[in-house]
Amino acid sequence: MQSCEISSDSTDDPLSSGLRRHRQPRIVVIGAGLAGLATTKTLLENGFTNVTVLEASDRIGGRVQSIQHGNAILELGATWIHGANGNPVYHLAKDSGLLEHTTDEERSVGRISLYAKNGVAHYQINNGKRIPKDLVEEFSDLYNEVYELTQEFFQNGKPVGAESQNSVGIFTRDVVRRKIMLDPDDSESTKKLKLSMLQQYLKVESCESSSPSMDEVSLSEFGEWTEIPGAHHVIPGGFMQVVELLAQDIPSRMVRRGKPVRRIHWNYSFQQAEEITQDEHEHDHNRDCWPSQAPAHVECEDGERLPADHIIVTASLGVLKKSHETLFSPGLPRDKVQAIEKLGISTTDKIFLEFDEPFWSPECNSIQFVWEDEAQLEQLSYPQELWYRKICSFDVLYPPERYGYMLSGWICGEEALLMERCDDETVAETCTELLRTFTGNPNIPKPRRILRSSWGSKPYIRGSYSFTRVGSSGGDVERLAMPLPYAKSTKAPPLQVLFAGEATHRKYYSTTHGALLSGQREASRLIEMYQDLYNAETTKPNM
């Protein structure tokens, strides 16, 4: 058993001194991704010692996964530190020297689009021809102008017209198409090209939002997502180095890998708690640390039960959507269930292709796929055998001295799940044919190696990151983050079940800093609760 004694550099710290006088609260953190590790690190730094982290998979990091591939490190998950000014992930990385070798190509100011940075994006049509650079720039200016309009509905409180169906995709497609068709200077063929580029831009936007389609992303809420100012950075040594920094001061005995959770029991009778913890008491020489009453416990898949005063759930929104009905006993309150159901999460996958030699020109930073026959389509949905049409682009990884000759493709939505079910050989052949078709170069060889992500089919992940779906709002994010039991509705012990993870951060959902900050937020709830508790006890008047 863990000892009740704790050490602290400061004997004046009310939390630490209070925890020395009383038993340590039993805290179980579910998930060892950025949110779970940030929670645990913050708790340990503030005097809590009875913390157990349960990680279902055999590794820590969650949706951060850096893979050594030859001489390079490839990111299957999180890639960018989005923004520098005040971003806790940026400051953690910078202060630890992780950005010392970040090159100019891996540092981007302004809105980034997947990997595209310095150099020129080659917009290729499926007839093998390249769209002229000036035409691409002309269309890009138009698209970005409309993108700015999508931000204004939330930021400026603009009313959303019924014709947009409160959808970013429908609104953007309608406005851009109208502007293209009304341009008197463009020929019909130029207009068709621009309409085709619009569809490709929306595919890229879907990958960035991790939505099946921008038609599913809420227009009224789109502008609430907040971009942190400053440059975006890639970590040359891998984003896992941030995970390792968070984990380095967490004792390894606290993190139990390969430990999936079957059920979270909360708000249950103290008699049940006494029965469950009886065996632990019989073998415990420090009985004062473990009172028989525990308001909650975690039941693991292997049958082990862990009594807890507080359980911090950092499972992804995808896992909650799939399992919330069986994961919580009693079931979650209706409004929390509705928040889980309303909010969106989908899959964005990467496909890395390594070649012996580059077939692209030195200034090319990406190959963008523009299908001419999609110009007039309303919704881009494909039959299963055409899943590859959702691959929006392949980006060139820089610098070649580090990565060799490597492309990174992007695919999202249901088509990403279909890609995940294919074997490597099929995906490699399909991507090679796409590249041959769009570049007009039939001699492009098959890649020497392929590596790809599979976030949608991982049972303990089930998606890449969250978005505000049509019909949902930032209020749903707040409801998802609200601890149980609700304080105003019960006299039961507070903060039995807390929720963290990127999907619980109203402004920074979908980001690593959102995940980290959400973990710190939930740890702070407990820190404040115990400070208040012990401060109150030390100031009680003598009766």
Coordinates of C-alpha atoms in Angstrom, one line a residue, residues 146-369:
V146 CA -15.1 33.6 -47.1
Y147 CA -13.3 31.7 -44.3
E148 CA -13.1 35.0 -42.4
L149 CA -16.8 35.4 -42.8
T150 CA -17.4 32.0 -41.1
Q151 CA -15.7 33.3 -38.0
E152 CA -18.0 36.3 -37.7
F153 CA -21.1 34.4 -36.7
F154 CA -19.8 33.5 -33.3
Q155 CA -17.3 36.3 -32.8
N156 CA -19.7 39.2 -33.8
G157 CA -23.0 37.5 -32.9
K158 CA -24.2 37.6 -36.5
P159 CA -27.5 35.7 -37.1
V160 CA -27.3 32.5 -39.1
G161 CA -29.5 32.4 -42.1
A162 CA -31.8 29.3 -42.6
E163 CA -30.4 28.7 -46.1
S164 CA -26.9 27.9 -44.6
Q165 CA -28.5 25.2 -42.3
N166 CA -26.0 26.4 -39.7
S167 CA -23.3 24.5 -41.6
V168 CA -19.8 25.8 -42.4
G169 CA -19.6 23.6 -45.5
I170 CA -23.0 24.6 -46.9
F171 CA -22.4 28.3 -46.2
T172 CA -18.9 28.3 -47.6
R173 CA -19.9 26.4 -50.8
D174 CA -22.9 28.7 -51.4
V175 CA -21.0 32.0 -50.9
V176 CA -17.9 30.9 -52.9
R177 CA -19.9 29.5 -55.7
R178 CA -22.0 32.7 -56.0
K179 CA -18.8 34.8 -56.1
I180 CA -17.2 32.5 -58.8
M181 CA -20.3 32.4 -61.0
L182 CA -20.8 36.2 -60.8
D183 CA -17.2 37.0 -61.8
P184 CA -17.5 38.5 -65.4
D185 CA -13.8 38.1 -66.1
D186 CA -13.6 34.3 -65.8
S187 CA -14.2 31.9 -68.7
E188 CA -16.5 28.9 -68.1
S189 CA -13.5 26.6 -67.9
T190 CA -11.8 28.8 -65.3
K191 CA -15.0 28.9 -63.2
K192 CA -15.2 25.1 -63.4
L193 CA -11.6 24.8 -62.2
K194 CA -12.3 27.2 -59.2
L195 CA -15.4 25.2 -58.3
S196 CA -13.3 22.0 -58.3
M197 CA -10.7 23.7 -56.1
L198 CA -13.5 24.7 -53.7
Q199 CA -14.3 21.0 -53.1
Q200 CA -10.6 20.2 -52.6
Y201 CA -10.3 23.1 -50.1
L202 CA -13.3 21.8 -48.1
K203 CA -11.7 18.3 -48.0
V204 CA -8.6 19.9 -46.5
E205 CA -10.7 21.8 -44.0
S206 CA -12.5 18.6 -43.0
C207 CA -9.1 17.0 -42.3
E208 CA -8.1 20.0 -40.1
S209 CA -11.5 19.9 -38.3
S210 CA -11.5 16.0 -38.1
S211 CA -15.0 16.1 -39.4
P212 CA -16.5 13.7 -42.0
S213 CA -17.5 16.8 -44.0
M214 CA -17.6 20.5 -43.3
D215 CA -21.3 20.2 -43.9
E216 CA -21.4 18.7 -40.4
V217 CA -19.5 21.6 -38.7
S218 CA -21.6 24.2 -36.9
L219 CA -21.4 27.7 -38.5
S220 CA -22.7 29.5 -35.4
E221 CA -20.0 27.9 -33.2
F222 CA -17.1 27.8 -35.7
G223 CA -15.5 31.1 -34.5
E224 CA -15.3 30.1 -30.8
W225 CA -12.3 27.9 -31.4
T226 CA -9.4 30.2 -30.5
E227 CA -6.1 30.3 -32.1
I228 CA -3.1 31.1 -29.9
P229 CA -1.0 33.9 -31.4
G230 CA 2.6 33.2 -32.6
A231 CA 4.3 30.6 -34.8
H232 CA 3.3 27.0 -35.1
H233 CA 6.2 24.5 -34.4
V234 CA 7.2 21.0 -35.2
I235 CA 9.3 19.2 -32.6
P236 CA 12.1 17.5 -34.5
G237 CA 12.7 14.8 -31.8
G238 CA 9.0 13.9 -31.8
F239 CA 6.0 15.2 -30.0
M240 CA 6.4 12.2 -27.6
Q241 CA 9.1 14.2 -26.0
V242 CA 6.4 16.4 -24.5
V243 CA 4.6 13.3 -23.2
E244 CA 7.9 12.1 -21.6
L245 CA 8.4 15.5 -20.0
L246 CA 5.0 15.3 -18.3
A247 CA 5.6 11.7 -17.3
Q248 CA 9.2 12.0 -16.0
D249 CA 8.3 13.0 -12.4
I250 CA 5.4 10.5 -12.1
P251 CA 6.6 7.3 -10.4
S252 CA 6.3 4.4 -12.7
R253 CA 4.3 2.4 -10.1
M254 CA 1.5 5.0 -10.4
V255 CA 0.9 4.3 -14.1
R256 CA -0.6 1.0 -14.8
R257 CA -0.6 0.1 -18.5
G258 CA -2.7 -2.5 -20.2
K259 CA -5.4 -1.8 -17.7
P260 CA -8.7 -1.1 -19.5
V261 CA -11.7 0.0 -17.4
R262 CA -15.0 -1.9 -17.5
R263 CA -17.1 0.4 -15.3
I264 CA -17.0 3.5 -13.2
H265 CA -19.2 3.2 -10.1
W266 CA -20.1 6.5 -8.5
N267 CA -22.6 7.9 -6.0
Y268 CA -23.1 4.4 -4.7
S269 CA -24.0 3.3 -1.1
F270 CA -21.4 3.3 1.6
Q271 CA -22.4 -0.2 2.5
Q272 CA -21.3 -1.4 -1.0
A273 CA -18.0 0.6 -0.6
E274 CA -17.4 -1.1 2.8
E275 CA -17.9 -4.6 1.3
I276 CA -15.6 -3.8 -1.7
T277 CA -12.8 -2.4 0.5
Q278 CA -12.9 -4.9 3.3
D279 CA -10.2 -7.1 1.8
E280 CA -7.9 -4.2 1.4
H281 CA -8.4 -3.3 5.1
E282 CA -7.4 -6.7 6.3
H283 CA -4.0 -6.4 4.6
D284 CA -3.5 -2.8 5.4
H285 CA -1.2 -1.8 8.3
N286 CA -2.2 1.9 7.8
R287 CA -5.9 1.6 8.3
D288 CA -6.4 5.3 9.1
C289 CA -5.4 6.0 5.5
W290 CA -8.3 3.8 4.1
P291 CA -11.6 4.5 5.8
S292 CA -14.2 2.0 4.8
Q293 CA -16.3 4.5 3.0
A294 CA -15.5 5.4 -0.6
P295 CA -18.0 7.3 -2.8
A296 CA -16.8 5.7 -6.0
H297 CA -14.7 2.9 -7.4
V298 CA -13.3 1.8 -10.7
E299 CA -13.9 -1.7 -12.0
C300 CA -11.2 -2.9 -14.4
E301 CA -11.7 -5.4 -17.2
D302 CA -9.5 -7.9 -15.3
G303 CA -11.9 -7.8 -12.3
E304 CA -9.8 -5.6 -10.1
R305 CA -11.6 -2.9 -8.2
L306 CA -10.0 0.4 -7.0
P307 CA -11.9 2.4 -4.4
A308 CA -11.7 6.1 -5.1
D309 CA -12.7 9.5 -3.7
H310 CA -12.2 11.1 -7.1
I311 CA -12.0 9.6 -10.6
I312 CA -10.7 11.8 -13.4
V313 CA -11.9 10.5 -16.8
T314 CA -9.8 11.6 -19.8
A315 CA -11.2 9.1 -22.3
S316 CA -11.8 10.5 -25.8
L317 CA -15.1 11.7 -27.0
G318 CA -15.1 8.8 -29.4
V319 CA -14.9 6.3 -26.5
L320 CA -17.6 8.2 -24.5
K321 CA -19.9 8.0 -27.5
K322 CA -19.3 4.3 -27.9
S323 CA -19.3 3.2 -24.3
H324 CA -20.9 5.8 -21.9
E325 CA -24.0 3.7 -21.4
T326 CA -22.0 0.7 -20.0
L327 CA -19.1 2.7 -18.6
F328 CA -20.9 4.6 -15.9
S329 CA -23.0 3.2 -13.1
P330 CA -25.3 4.9 -12.4
G331 CA -25.7 6.3 -15.9
L332 CA -24.7 9.8 -16.7
P333 CA -27.2 12.6 -16.3
R334 CA -29.4 13.2 -19.4
D335 CA -27.8 16.6 -20.2
K336 CA -24.3 15.1 -20.2
V337 CA -25.4 12.3 -22.4
Q338 CA -27.0 14.8 -24.8
A339 CA -23.7 16.8 -24.9
I340 CA -21.8 13.6 -25.7
E341 CA -24.2 12.7 -28.5
K342 CA -24.4 16.3 -30.0
L343 CA -20.6 17.0 -30.1
G344 CA -18.7 15.6 -33.1
I345 CA -15.5 13.6 -33.5
S346 CA -14.2 11.9 -36.6
T347 CA -11.0 10.4 -37.9
T348 CA -8.2 12.2 -39.7
D349 CA -5.5 9.8 -40.8
K350 CA -2.0 10.2 -42.3
I351 CA -0.4 8.1 -44.9
F352 CA 3.4 8.3 -45.1
L353 CA 5.1 7.2 -48.3
E354 CA 8.9 7.0 -48.6
F355 CA 10.6 7.1 -52.0
D356 CA 14.2 6.4 -53.1
E357 CA 14.2 9.6 -55.1
P358 CA 11.9 12.6 -55.4
F359 CA 9.6 12.7 -58.4
W360 CA 8.5 16.2 -57.4
S361 CA 10.3 19.5 -58.1
P362 CA 12.5 21.1 -55.4
E363 CA 10.1 24.0 -54.8
C364 CA 7.0 21.7 -54.5
N365 CA 5.8 21.5 -50.9
S366 CA 2.6 19.6 -51.6
I367 CA 0.5 17.8 -54.3
Q368 CA -3.1 18.8 -54.0
F369 CA -5.7 16.6 -55.7

